Amino acid sequence: MLDHRHRVSRISTYLYLVTAALFWGGTFVAGRELAPLLAPHAAAFLRFFFASILLFGWLYWRLGCIPKISRRQWLAVILLGASGIFAYNLLFFSGLQTVEAGRASLIIAANPVLIALASHWFFREHLGWVRGLGIALSVAGAMIVIGRGDVFGLLTGRVGTGELLLLGCVVSWVVYTLIGRRVLRGLSPLVAVSYASLVGTVLLGLATLGHGGIDLKAMQDLQVWLNIAYLTVFGTVLAFVWFYKGVHALGASRAAQFINLVPVSGVCLGAWLLDEPVTWSLLSGGVLVLAGLWLTNRPSGGAAA
């Protein structure tokens, strides 16, 4: 009976993690659909305005109160909100103005690889030849995807603005992750994300006001509300909650493997829902990116490390 319950619990955990990855892959489709309808800063603001309400509601439901944080922790969440919420999402929605959802998801997939590389540089975390090979494969794959197969074109500057903006997403998320590793001791992931979301919402709100506010005519379009609802509920709150369940049950390292499904779902959903072409450069680059992600995140051991 105990073995059966353990098996069911493990399967449900896997389902939570797979679903979270699918939801995150869907954010590229939703962002791409919003691109011609709503300005990037407005789309990002609305996503996190509603997400912050839901996150703090969940926080209150879990703890029975809204926990206070110290002055030092406030500084940390301000940095997190500025990098992982404000900068990342402004660049994310701006990049999706011109870059297809599938290609965008593969560019963003470089996140874990660059985080591993930055952790090695700044925190002296062990890298090893296997993870080094994974980084090389992922970088090569990303270059193929970004250059649409013309890798040498990257060296001559033939890269679109959208691709550069999405690379900025990667940099901002690396900064967000490194800050979280160093300064958020004593804060649970839920508390940290809730407060960072609040800070990011305020910054995105100021950016939206600076650009003339939200286009009220655009807000009359049902498609805008449906995509904002998806980004808020599924792409932010539920994806985080279910991924957090996976981290709690399996540990961070094992749960992180399921993030590799995000670019896969992004490419598949982009092809299915948006009729985006699946080109040879997308497929070959995607295979290299995923192979590199697997090598970079696989448990190290012995000489392989």
PDB file of C-alpha atoms in Angstrom:
ATOM      1  CA  MET A   1       0.000   0.000   0.000  1.00  0.00           C
ATOM      2  CA  LEU A   2       2.819   2.399   0.918  1.00  0.00           C
ATOM      3  CA  ASP A   3       4.680   1.539  -2.309  1.00  0.00           C
ATOM      4  CA  HIS A   4       1.499   2.213  -4.291  1.00  0.00           C
ATOM      5  CA  ARG A   5       0.974   5.585  -2.591  1.00  0.00           C
ATOM      6  CA  HIS A   6       4.612   6.492  -3.143  1.00  0.00           C
ATOM      7  CA  ARG A   7       4.315   5.589  -6.837  1.00  0.00           C
ATOM      8  CA  VAL A   8       1.122   7.644  -7.252  1.00  0.00           C
ATOM      9  CA  SER A   9       2.735  10.586  -5.432  1.00  0.00           C
ATOM     10  CA  ARG A  10       5.799  10.405  -7.664  1.00  0.00           C
ATOM     11  CA  ILE A  11       3.684  10.253 -10.832  1.00  0.00           C
ATOM     12  CA  SER A  12       1.614  13.250  -9.700  1.00  0.00           C
ATOM     13  CA  THR A  13       4.833  15.172  -9.009  1.00  0.00           C
ATOM     14  CA  TYR A  14       6.081  14.415 -12.521  1.00  0.00           C
ATOM     15  CA  LEU A  15       2.747  15.567 -13.939  1.00  0.00           C
ATOM     16  CA  TYR A  16       3.006  18.843 -11.989  1.00  0.00           C
ATOM     17  CA  LEU A  17       6.483  19.474 -13.392  1.00  0.00           C
ATOM     18  CA  VAL A  18       5.615  18.524 -16.979  1.00  0.00           C
ATOM     19  CA  THR A  19       2.508  20.719 -16.869  1.00  0.00           C
ATOM     20  CA  ALA A  20       4.512  23.661 -15.470  1.00  0.00           C
ATOM     21  CA  ALA A  21       6.983  23.300 -18.358  1.00  0.00           C
ATOM     22  CA  LEU A  22       4.111  23.188 -20.867  1.00  0.00           C
ATOM     23  CA  PHE A  23       2.583  26.302 -19.314  1.00  0.00           C
ATOM     24  CA  TRP A  24       5.904  28.145 -19.533  1.00  0.00           C
ATOM     25  CA  GLY A  25       6.239  27.092 -23.160  1.00  0.00           C
ATOM     26  CA  GLY A  26       2.794  28.536 -23.770  1.00  0.00           C
ATOM     27  CA  THR A  27       3.875  31.955 -22.507  1.00  0.00           C
ATOM     28  CA  PHE A  28       5.837  32.421 -25.741  1.00  0.00           C
ATOM     29  CA  VAL A  29       2.680  31.830 -27.773  1.00  0.00           C
ATOM     30  CA  ALA A  30       0.612  34.167 -25.587  1.00  0.00           C
ATOM     31  CA  GLY A  31       3.303  36.845 -25.722  1.00  0.00           C
ATOM     32  CA  ARG A  32       3.544  36.503 -29.494  1.00  0.00           C
ATOM     33  CA  GLU A  33      -0.237  36.864 -29.851  1.00  0.00           C
ATOM     34  CA  LEU A  34      -0.191  39.980 -27.657  1.00  0.00           C
ATOM     35  CA  ALA A  35       2.629  41.572 -29.675  1.00  0.00           C
ATOM     36  CA  PRO A  36       0.440  43.280 -32.321  1.00  0.00           C
ATOM     37  CA  LEU A  37      -2.312  44.110 -29.826  1.00  0.00           C
ATOM     38  CA  LEU A  38      -0.635  45.625 -26.785  1.00  0.00           C
ATOM     39  CA  ALA A  39       2.585  47.550 -26.090  1.00  0.00           C
ATOM     40  CA  PRO A  40       5.313  45.438 -24.394  1.00  0.00           C
ATOM     41  CA  HIS A  41       5.397  47.476 -21.152  1.00  0.00           C
ATOM     42  CA  ALA A  42       1.598  47.359 -20.849  1.00  0.00           C
ATOM     43  CA  ALA A  43       1.469  43.594 -21.446  1.00  0.00           C
ATOM     44  CA  ALA A  44       4.175  42.971 -18.855  1.00  0.00           C
ATOM     45  CA  PHE A  45       2.508  45.283 -16.322  1.00  0.00           C
ATOM     46  CA  LEU A  46      -0.903  43.638 -16.633  1.00  0.00           C
ATOM     47  CA  ARG A  47       0.607  40.163 -16.335  1.00  0.00           C
ATOM     48  CA  PHE A  48       2.342  40.917 -13.059  1.00  0.00           C
ATOM     49  CA  PHE A  49      -0.290  43.235 -11.643  1.00  0.00           C
ATOM     50  CA  PHE A  50      -2.764  40.357 -11.571  1.00  0.00           C
ATOM     51  CA  ALA A  51      -0.083  37.775 -10.756  1.00  0.00           C
ATOM     52  CA  SER A  52       1.007  39.781  -7.699  1.00  0.00           C
ATOM     53  CA  ILE A  53      -2.567  39.811  -6.387  1.00  0.00           C
ATOM     54  CA  LEU A  54      -2.826  36.042  -6.796  1.00  0.00           C
ATOM     55  CA  LEU A  55       0.632  35.373  -5.338  1.00  0.00           C
ATOM     56  CA  PHE A  56      -0.010  37.423  -2.216  1.00  0.00           C
ATOM     57  CA  GLY A  57      -3.423  35.784  -1.888  1.00  0.00           C
ATOM     58  CA  TRP A  58      -1.774  32.374  -2.048  1.00  0.00           C
ATOM     59  CA  LEU A  59       0.868  33.516   0.423  1.00  0.00           C
ATOM     60  CA  TYR A  60      -1.808  34.635   2.880  1.00  0.00           C
ATOM     61  CA  TRP A  61      -3.716  31.382   2.396  1.00  0.00           C
ATOM     62  CA  ARG A  62      -0.588  29.325   3.089  1.00  0.00           C
ATOM     63  CA  LEU A  63       0.746  31.275   6.074  1.00  0.00           C
ATOM     64  CA  GLY A  64      -2.308  33.067   7.442  1.00  0.00           C
ATOM     65  CA  CYS A  65      -0.488  36.398   7.111  1.00  0.00           C
ATOM     66  CA  ILE A  66       1.763  38.429   4.827  1.00  0.00           C
ATOM     67  CA  PRO A  67       5.269  37.991   6.285  1.00  0.00           C
ATOM     68  CA  LYS A  68       7.368  41.104   6.820  1.00  0.00           C
ATOM     69  CA  ILE A  69      10.871  41.239   5.425  1.00  0.00           C
ATOM     70  CA  SER A  70      13.939  43.042   6.712  1.00  0.00           C
ATOM     71  CA  ARG A  71      15.583  46.110   5.189  1.00  0.00           C
ATOM     72  CA  ARG A  72      18.363  43.951   3.754  1.00  0.00           C
ATOM     73  CA  GLN A  73      15.812  41.567   2.268  1.00  0.00           C
ATOM     74  CA  TRP A  74      13.939  44.516   0.766  1.00  0.00           C
ATOM     75  CA  LEU A  75      17.106  45.513  -1.058  1.00  0.00           C
ATOM     76  CA  ALA A  76      17.393  41.946  -2.343  1.00  0.00           C
ATOM     77  CA  VAL A  77      13.817  41.733  -3.629  1.00  0.00           C
ATOM     78  CA  ILE A  78      14.146  45.165  -5.254  1.00  0.00           C
ATOM     79  CA  LEU A  79      17.132  43.842  -7.188  1.00  0.00           C
ATOM     80  CA  LEU A  80      15.203  40.675  -8.024  1.00  0.00           C
ATOM     81  CA  GLY A  81      12.155  42.621  -9.156  1.00  0.00           C
ATOM     82  CA  ALA A  82      14.251  44.979 -11.274  1.00  0.00           C
ATOM     83  CA  SER A  83      16.146  42.176 -13.021  1.00  0.00           C
ATOM     84  CA  GLY A  84      13.904  39.098 -13.147  1.00  0.00           C
ATOM     85  CA  ILE A  85      10.504  40.806 -13.424  1.00  0.00           C
ATOM     86  CA  PHE A  86      10.943  44.325 -14.843  1.00  0.00           C
ATOM     87  CA  ALA A  87      13.902  43.941 -17.220  1.00  0.00           C
ATOM     88  CA  TYR A  88      13.223  40.339 -18.195  1.00  0.00           C
ATOM     89  CA  ASN A  89       9.569  40.833 -19.084  1.00  0.00           C
ATOM     90  CA  LEU A  90      10.030  44.166 -20.816  1.00  0.00           C
ATOM     91  CA  LEU A  91      12.697  42.551 -23.013  1.00  0.00           C
ATOM     92  CA  PHE A  92      10.602  39.375 -23.377  1.00  0.00           C
ATOM     93  CA  PHE A  93       7.511  41.110 -24.730  1.00  0.00           C
ATOM     94  CA  SER A  94       9.598  43.490 -26.857  1.00  0.00           C
ATOM     95  CA  GLY A  95      11.534  40.615 -28.430  1.00  0.00           C
ATOM     96  CA  LEU A  96       8.336  38.736 -29.256  1.00  0.00           C
ATOM     97  CA  GLN A  97       7.260  41.696 -31.390  1.00  0.00           C
ATOM     98  CA  THR A  98       9.503  40.343 -34.164  1.00  0.00           C
ATOM     99  CA  VAL A  99      10.699  36.859 -33.147  1.00  0.00           C
ATOM    100  CA  GLU A 100       8.564  33.720 -33.516  1.00  0.00           C
ATOM    101  CA  ALA A 101       7.469  31.953 -30.327  1.00  0.00           C
ATOM    102  CA  GLY A 102       9.380  28.742 -31.085  1.00  0.00           C
ATOM    103  CA  ARG A 103      12.652  30.475 -31.873  1.00  0.00           C
ATOM    104  CA  ALA A 104      12.268  32.730 -28.846  1.00  0.00           C
ATOM    105  CA  SER A 105      11.827  29.740 -26.537  1.00  0.00           C
ATOM    106  CA  LEU A 106      15.058  28.187 -27.809  1.00  0.00           C
ATOM    107  CA  ILE A 107      16.978  31.435 -27.329  1.00  0.00           C
ATOM    108  CA  ILE A 108      15.690  31.724 -23.754  1.00  0.00           C
ATOM    109  CA  ALA A 109      16.665  28.077 -23.206  1.00  0.00           C
ATOM    110  CA  ALA A 110      20.262  29.280 -22.889  1.00  0.00           C
ATOM    111  CA  ASN A 111      19.423  30.456 -19.353  1.00  0.00           C
ATOM    112  CA  PRO A 112      20.548  27.357 -17.392  1.00  0.00           C
ATOM    113  CA  VAL A 113      23.744  27.095 -19.403  1.00  0.00           C
ATOM    114  CA  LEU A 114      24.795  30.709 -18.813  1.00  0.00           C
ATOM    115  CA  ILE A 115      23.817  30.430 -15.152  1.00  0.00           C
ATOM    116  CA  ALA A 116      26.159  27.443 -14.801  1.00  0.00           C
ATOM    117  CA  LEU A 117      28.930  29.373 -16.554  1.00  0.00           C
ATOM    118  CA  ALA A 118      28.391  32.509 -14.442  1.00  0.00           C
ATOM    119  CA  SER A 119      28.304  30.441 -11.242  1.00  0.00           C
ATOM    120  CA  HIS A 120      31.668  28.972 -12.226  1.00  0.00           C
ATOM    121  CA  TRP A 121      33.147  32.410 -12.894  1.00  0.00           C
ATOM    122  CA  PHE A 122      31.767  34.297  -9.905  1.00  0.00           C
ATOM    123  CA  PHE A 123      31.272  31.628  -7.239  1.00  0.00           C
ATOM    124  CA  ARG A 124      33.931  29.119  -8.289  1.00  0.00           C
ATOM    125  CA  GLU A 125      31.353  26.341  -8.664  1.00  0.00           C
ATOM    126  CA  HIS A 126      32.864  23.217 -10.188  1.00  0.00           C
ATOM    127  CA  LEU A 127      32.178  22.925 -13.908  1.00  0.00           C
ATOM    128  CA  GLY A 128      33.977  19.850 -15.239  1.00  0.00           C
ATOM    129  CA  TRP A 129      34.431  18.698 -18.805  1.00  0.00           C
ATOM    130  CA  VAL A 130      30.940  17.205 -19.185  1.00  0.00           C
ATOM    131  CA  ARG A 131      29.186  20.431 -18.202  1.00  0.00           C
ATOM    132  CA  GLY A 132      31.712  22.358 -20.298  1.00  0.00           C
ATOM    133  CA  LEU A 133      30.769  20.236 -23.309  1.00  0.00           C
ATOM    134  CA  GLY A 134      27.099  20.899 -22.538  1.00  0.00           C
ATOM    135  CA  ILE A 135      27.713  24.639 -22.512  1.00  0.00           C
ATOM    136  CA  ALA A 136      29.537  24.447 -25.855  1.00  0.00           C
ATOM    137  CA  LEU A 137      26.702  22.458 -27.442  1.00  0.00           C
ATOM    138  CA  SER A 138      24.019  24.810 -26.139  1.00  0.00           C
ATOM    139  CA  VAL A 139      25.884  27.904 -27.286  1.00  0.00           C
ATOM    140  CA  ALA A 140      26.382  26.360 -30.735  1.00  0.00           C
ATOM    141  CA  GLY A 141      22.692  25.463 -30.924  1.00  0.00           C
ATOM    142  CA  ALA A 142      21.628  28.929 -29.814  1.00  0.00           C
ATOM    143  CA  MET A 143      23.859  30.510 -32.473  1.00  0.00           C
ATOM    144  CA  ILE A 144      22.227  28.361 -35.160  1.00  0.00           C
ATOM    145  CA  VAL A 145      18.746  29.335 -33.953  1.00  0.00           C
ATOM    146  CA  ILE A 146      19.545  33.047 -33.577  1.00  0.00           C
ATOM    147  CA  GLY A 147      21.290  33.224 -36.939  1.00  0.00           C
ATOM    148  CA  ARG A 148      18.585  31.118 -38.663  1.00  0.00           C
ATOM    149  CA  GLY A 149      21.319  28.744 -39.800  1.00  0.00           C
ATOM    150  CA  ASP A 150      23.735  31.486 -40.847  1.00  0.00           C
ATOM    151  CA  VAL A 151      26.225  31.266 -37.979  1.00  0.00           C
ATOM    152  CA  PHE A 152      28.820  33.361 -39.810  1.00  0.00           C
ATOM    153  CA  GLY A 153      26.208  36.074 -40.209  1.00  0.00           C
ATOM    154  CA  LEU A 154      26.349  36.563 -36.448  1.00  0.00           C
ATOM    155  CA  LEU A 155      29.986  37.588 -36.731  1.00  0.00           C
ATOM    156  CA  THR A 156      29.100  40.318 -39.227  1.00  0.00           C
ATOM    157  CA  GLY A 157      26.303  41.721 -37.081  1.00  0.00           C
ATOM    158  CA  ARG A 158      23.371  40.345 -39.053  1.00  0.00           C
ATOM    159  CA  VAL A 159      21.236  39.760 -35.970  1.00  0.00           C
ATOM    160  CA  GLY A 160      17.790  41.247 -35.569  1.00  0.00           C
ATOM    161  CA  THR A 161      16.758  43.594 -32.763  1.00  0.00           C
ATOM    162  CA  GLY A 162      14.284  41.021 -31.464  1.00  0.00           C
ATOM    163  CA  GLU A 163      17.000  38.405 -31.037  1.00  0.00           C
ATOM    164  CA  LEU A 164      19.197  40.914 -29.183  1.00  0.00           C
ATOM    165  CA  LEU A 165      16.304  41.796 -26.874  1.00  0.00           C
ATOM    166  CA  LEU A 166      15.741  38.119 -26.082  1.00  0.00           C
ATOM    167  CA  LEU A 167      19.448  37.701 -25.354  1.00  0.00           C
ATOM    168  CA  GLY A 168      18.955  40.589 -22.932  1.00  0.00           C
ATOM    169  CA  CYS A 169      16.256  38.433 -21.296  1.00  0.00           C
ATOM    170  CA  VAL A 170      18.832  35.730 -20.755  1.00  0.00           C
ATOM    171  CA  VAL A 171      21.292  38.169 -19.161  1.00  0.00           C
ATOM    172  CA  SER A 172      18.626  39.628 -16.861  1.00  0.00           C
ATOM    173  CA  TRP A 173      17.569  36.149 -15.714  1.00  0.00           C
ATOM    174  CA  VAL A 174      21.181  35.182 -15.006  1.00  0.00           C
ATOM    175  CA  VAL A 175      21.504  38.307 -12.854  1.00  0.00           C
ATOM    176  CA  TYR A 176      18.205  37.463 -11.125  1.00  0.00           C
ATOM    177  CA  THR A 177      19.377  33.929 -10.341  1.00  0.00           C
ATOM    178  CA  LEU A 178      22.820  34.922  -9.079  1.00  0.00           C
ATOM    179  CA  ILE A 179      21.325  37.594  -6.813  1.00  0.00           C
ATOM    180  CA  GLY A 180      18.882  35.034  -5.442  1.00  0.00           C
ATOM    181  CA  ARG A 181      21.675  32.592  -4.642  1.00  0.00           C
ATOM    182  CA  ARG A 182      23.684  35.155  -2.735  1.00  0.00           C
ATOM    183  CA  VAL A 183      21.326  37.412  -0.830  1.00  0.00           C
ATOM    184  CA  LEU A 184      18.022  35.635  -0.279  1.00  0.00           C
ATOM    185  CA  ARG A 185      19.020  33.435   2.626  1.00  0.00           C
ATOM    186  CA  GLY A 186      16.169  33.129   5.075  1.00  0.00           C
ATOM    187  CA  LEU A 187      13.412  33.865   2.542  1.00  0.00           C
ATOM    188  CA  SER A 188      11.265  31.093   1.072  1.00  0.00           C
ATOM    189  CA  PRO A 189      10.930  31.023  -2.739  1.00  0.00           C
ATOM    190  CA  LEU A 190       7.226  31.916  -2.480  1.00  0.00           C
ATOM    191  CA  VAL A 191       7.865  34.981  -0.304  1.00  0.00           C
ATOM    192  CA  ALA A 192      10.773  36.090  -2.489  1.00  0.00           C
ATOM    193  CA  VAL A 193       8.832  35.701  -5.738  1.00  0.00           C
ATOM    194  CA  SER A 194       5.751  37.460  -4.319  1.00  0.00           C
ATOM    195  CA  TYR A 195       7.700  40.518  -3.198  1.00  0.00           C
ATOM    196  CA  ALA A 196       9.857  40.550  -6.345  1.00  0.00           C
ATOM    197  CA  SER A 197       6.667  40.413  -8.410  1.00  0.00           C
ATOM    198  CA  LEU A 198       5.297  43.387  -6.458  1.00  0.00           C
ATOM    199  CA  VAL A 199       8.468  45.426  -7.061  1.00  0.00           C
ATOM    200  CA  GLY A 200       8.515  44.486 -10.733  1.00  0.00           C
ATOM    201  CA  THR A 201       4.854  45.451 -11.073  1.00  0.00           C
ATOM    202  CA  VAL A 202       5.534  48.926  -9.635  1.00  0.00           C
ATOM    203  CA  LEU A 203       8.468  49.455 -12.019  1.00  0.00           C
ATOM    204  CA  LEU A 204       6.466  48.187 -14.997  1.00  0.00           C
ATOM    205  CA  GLY A 205       3.592  50.459 -13.972  1.00  0.00           C
ATOM    206  CA  LEU A 206       5.904  53.479 -13.977  1.00  0.00           C
ATOM    207  CA  ALA A 207       7.232  52.464 -17.410  1.00  0.00           C
ATOM    208  CA  THR A 208       3.672  52.124 -18.691  1.00  0.00           C
ATOM    209  CA  LEU A 209       2.750  55.569 -17.378  1.00  0.00           C
ATOM    210  CA  GLY A 210       5.889  56.987 -18.969  1.00  0.00           C
ATOM    211  CA  HIS A 211       4.717  55.651 -22.327  1.00  0.00           C
ATOM    212  CA  GLY A 212       1.255  57.169 -22.063  1.00  0.00           C
ATOM    213  CA  GLY A 213      -0.514  54.446 -20.107  1.00  0.00           C
ATOM    214  CA  ILE A 214      -2.529  51.499 -21.417  1.00  0.00           C
ATOM    215  CA  ASP A 215      -4.340  51.674 -24.737  1.00  0.00           C
ATOM    216  CA  LEU A 216      -7.989  51.398 -23.653  1.00  0.00           C
ATOM    217  CA  LYS A 217      -9.096  50.467 -27.174  1.00  0.00           C
ATOM    218  CA  ALA A 218      -6.797  47.439 -27.080  1.00  0.00           C
ATOM    219  CA  MET A 219      -8.324  46.385 -23.779  1.00  0.00           C
ATOM    220  CA  GLN A 220     -11.699  45.984 -25.515  1.00  0.00           C
ATOM    221  CA  ASP A 221     -10.299  43.038 -27.456  1.00  0.00           C
ATOM    222  CA  LEU A 222     -11.208  39.685 -25.839  1.00  0.00           C
ATOM    223  CA  GLN A 223      -8.011  38.132 -27.210  1.00  0.00           C
ATOM    224  CA  VAL A 224      -5.954  40.551 -25.105  1.00  0.00           C
ATOM    225  CA  TRP A 225      -7.739  39.500 -21.914  1.00  0.00           C
ATOM    226  CA  LEU A 226      -7.506  35.796 -22.730  1.00  0.00           C
ATOM    227  CA  ASN A 227      -3.747  36.007 -23.277  1.00  0.00           C
ATOM    228  CA  ILE A 228      -3.202  38.146 -20.169  1.00  0.00           C
ATOM    229  CA  ALA A 229      -5.281  35.639 -18.179  1.00  0.00           C
ATOM    230  CA  TYR A 230      -3.162  32.770 -19.515  1.00  0.00           C
ATOM    231  CA  LEU A 231       0.104  34.552 -18.719  1.00  0.00           C
ATOM    232  CA  THR A 232      -1.114  35.448 -15.223  1.00  0.00           C
ATOM    233  CA  VAL A 233      -2.813  32.267 -14.056  1.00  0.00           C
ATOM    234  CA  PHE A 234      -1.075  29.508 -15.994  1.00  0.00           C
ATOM    235  CA  GLY A 235       2.250  31.020 -17.060  1.00  0.00           C
ATOM    236  CA  THR A 236       3.042  32.700 -13.739  1.00  0.00           C
ATOM    237  CA  VAL A 237       1.092  31.548 -10.675  1.00  0.00           C
ATOM    238  CA  LEU A 238       0.238  27.889 -11.418  1.00  0.00           C
ATOM    239  CA  ALA A 239       3.533  27.178 -13.188  1.00  0.00           C
ATOM    240  CA  PHE A 240       5.461  28.533 -10.198  1.00  0.00           C
ATOM    241  CA  VAL A 241       3.291  26.723  -7.627  1.00  0.00           C
ATOM    242  CA  TRP A 242       3.539  23.383  -9.393  1.00  0.00           C
ATOM    243  CA  PHE A 243       7.240  23.713 -10.090  1.00  0.00           C
ATOM    244  CA  TYR A 244       7.708  24.567  -6.406  1.00  0.00           C
ATOM    245  CA  LYS A 245       5.827  21.350  -5.509  1.00  0.00           C
ATOM    246  CA  GLY A 246       8.274  19.446  -7.683  1.00  0.00           C
ATOM    247  CA  VAL A 247      11.280  21.089  -6.030  1.00  0.00           C
ATOM    248  CA  HIS A 248       9.841  20.187  -2.611  1.00  0.00           C
ATOM    249  CA  ALA A 249       9.261  16.545  -3.594  1.00  0.00           C
ATOM    250  CA  LEU A 250      12.310  15.799  -5.768  1.00  0.00           C
ATOM    251  CA  GLY A 251      14.853  18.489  -4.908  1.00  0.00           C
ATOM    252  CA  ALA A 252      15.961  21.446  -7.000  1.00  0.00           C
ATOM    253  CA  SER A 253      18.424  19.559  -9.227  1.00  0.00           C
ATOM    254  CA  ARG A 254      16.011  16.845 -10.337  1.00  0.00           C
ATOM    255  CA  ALA A 255      13.096  19.252 -10.742  1.00  0.00           C
ATOM    256  CA  ALA A 256      15.244  21.569 -12.875  1.00  0.00           C
ATOM    257  CA  GLN A 257      15.581  18.838 -15.519  1.00  0.00           C
ATOM    258  CA  PHE A 258      11.936  19.364 -16.466  1.00  0.00           C
ATOM    259  CA  ILE A 259      12.699  22.971 -17.514  1.00  0.00           C
ATOM    260  CA  ASN A 260      14.339  21.404 -20.573  1.00  0.00           C
ATOM    261  CA  LEU A 261      10.795  20.705 -21.804  1.00  0.00           C
ATOM    262  CA  VAL A 262      10.025  24.440 -22.041  1.00  0.00           C
ATOM    263  CA  PRO A 263      11.661  25.064 -25.447  1.00  0.00           C
ATOM    264  CA  VAL A 264      10.195  21.801 -26.750  1.00  0.00           C
ATOM    265  CA  SER A 265       6.683  22.896 -25.788  1.00  0.00           C
ATOM    266  CA  GLY A 266       7.385  26.417 -27.077  1.00  0.00           C
ATOM    267  CA  VAL A 267       8.367  25.139 -30.525  1.00  0.00           C
ATOM    268  CA  CYS A 268       5.486  22.624 -30.707  1.00  0.00           C
ATOM    269  CA  LEU A 269       2.853  25.102 -29.516  1.00  0.00           C
ATOM    270  CA  GLY A 270       4.181  27.796 -31.856  1.00  0.00           C
ATOM    271  CA  ALA A 271       3.915  25.416 -34.811  1.00  0.00           C
ATOM    272  CA  TRP A 272       0.471  24.157 -33.758  1.00  0.00           C
ATOM    273  CA  LEU A 273      -1.274  27.337 -32.643  1.00  0.00           C
ATOM    274  CA  LEU A 274       0.526  29.996 -34.701  1.00  0.00           C
ATOM    275  CA  ASP A 275       1.463  27.957 -37.795  1.00  0.00           C
ATOM    276  CA  GLU A 276       5.114  28.883 -37.329  1.00  0.00           C
ATOM    277  CA  PRO A 277       7.476  27.032 -39.694  1.00  0.00           C
ATOM    278  CA  VAL A 278       9.724  24.350 -38.194  1.00  0.00           C
ATOM    279  CA  THR A 279      12.927  24.878 -40.188  1.00  0.00           C
ATOM    280  CA  TRP A 280      16.076  22.792 -40.265  1.00  0.00           C
ATOM    281  CA  SER A 281      17.960  25.479 -38.319  1.00  0.00           C
ATOM    282  CA  LEU A 282      15.287  25.419 -35.613  1.00  0.00           C
ATOM    283  CA  LEU A 283      15.387  21.626 -35.354  1.00  0.00           C
ATOM    284  CA  SER A 284      19.149  21.196 -35.478  1.00  0.00           C
ATOM    285  CA  GLY A 285      19.796  24.120 -33.174  1.00  0.00           C
ATOM    286  CA  GLY A 286      17.085  22.906 -30.806  1.00  0.00           C
ATOM    287  CA  VAL A 287      18.619  19.424 -30.614  1.00  0.00           C
ATOM    288  CA  LEU A 288      22.013  20.926 -29.721  1.00  0.00           C
ATOM    289  CA  VAL A 289      20.460  23.245 -27.120  1.00  0.00           C
ATOM    290  CA  LEU A 290      18.567  20.396 -25.439  1.00  0.00           C
ATOM    291  CA  ALA A 291      21.592  18.077 -25.527  1.00  0.00           C
ATOM    292  CA  GLY A 292      23.672  20.814 -23.950  1.00  0.00           C
ATOM    293  CA  LEU A 293      21.037  21.468 -21.305  1.00  0.00           C
ATOM    294  CA  TRP A 294      20.961  17.786 -20.388  1.00  0.00           C
ATOM    295  CA  LEU A 295      24.739  17.579 -20.070  1.00  0.00           C
ATOM    296  CA  THR A 296      24.915  20.838 -18.117  1.00  0.00           C
ATOM    297  CA  ASN A 297      22.250  19.824 -15.613  1.00  0.00           C
ATOM    298  CA  ARG A 298      22.902  16.090 -15.262  1.00  0.00           C
ATOM    299  CA  PRO A 299      24.119  14.950 -11.835  1.00  0.00           C
ATOM    300  CA  SER A 300      27.907  14.984 -11.784  1.00  0.00           C
ATOM    301  CA  GLY A 301      29.890  12.092 -10.477  1.00  0.00           C
ATOM    302  CA  GLY A 302      33.367  10.697 -10.627  1.00  0.00           C
ATOM    303  CA  ALA A 303      35.528  11.548 -13.563  1.00  0.00           C
ATOM    304  CA  ALA A 304      32.617  12.770 -15.515  1.00  0.00           C
ATOM    305  CA  ALA A 305      32.394  15.780 -13.313  1.00  0.00           C
TER     306      ALA A 305
END
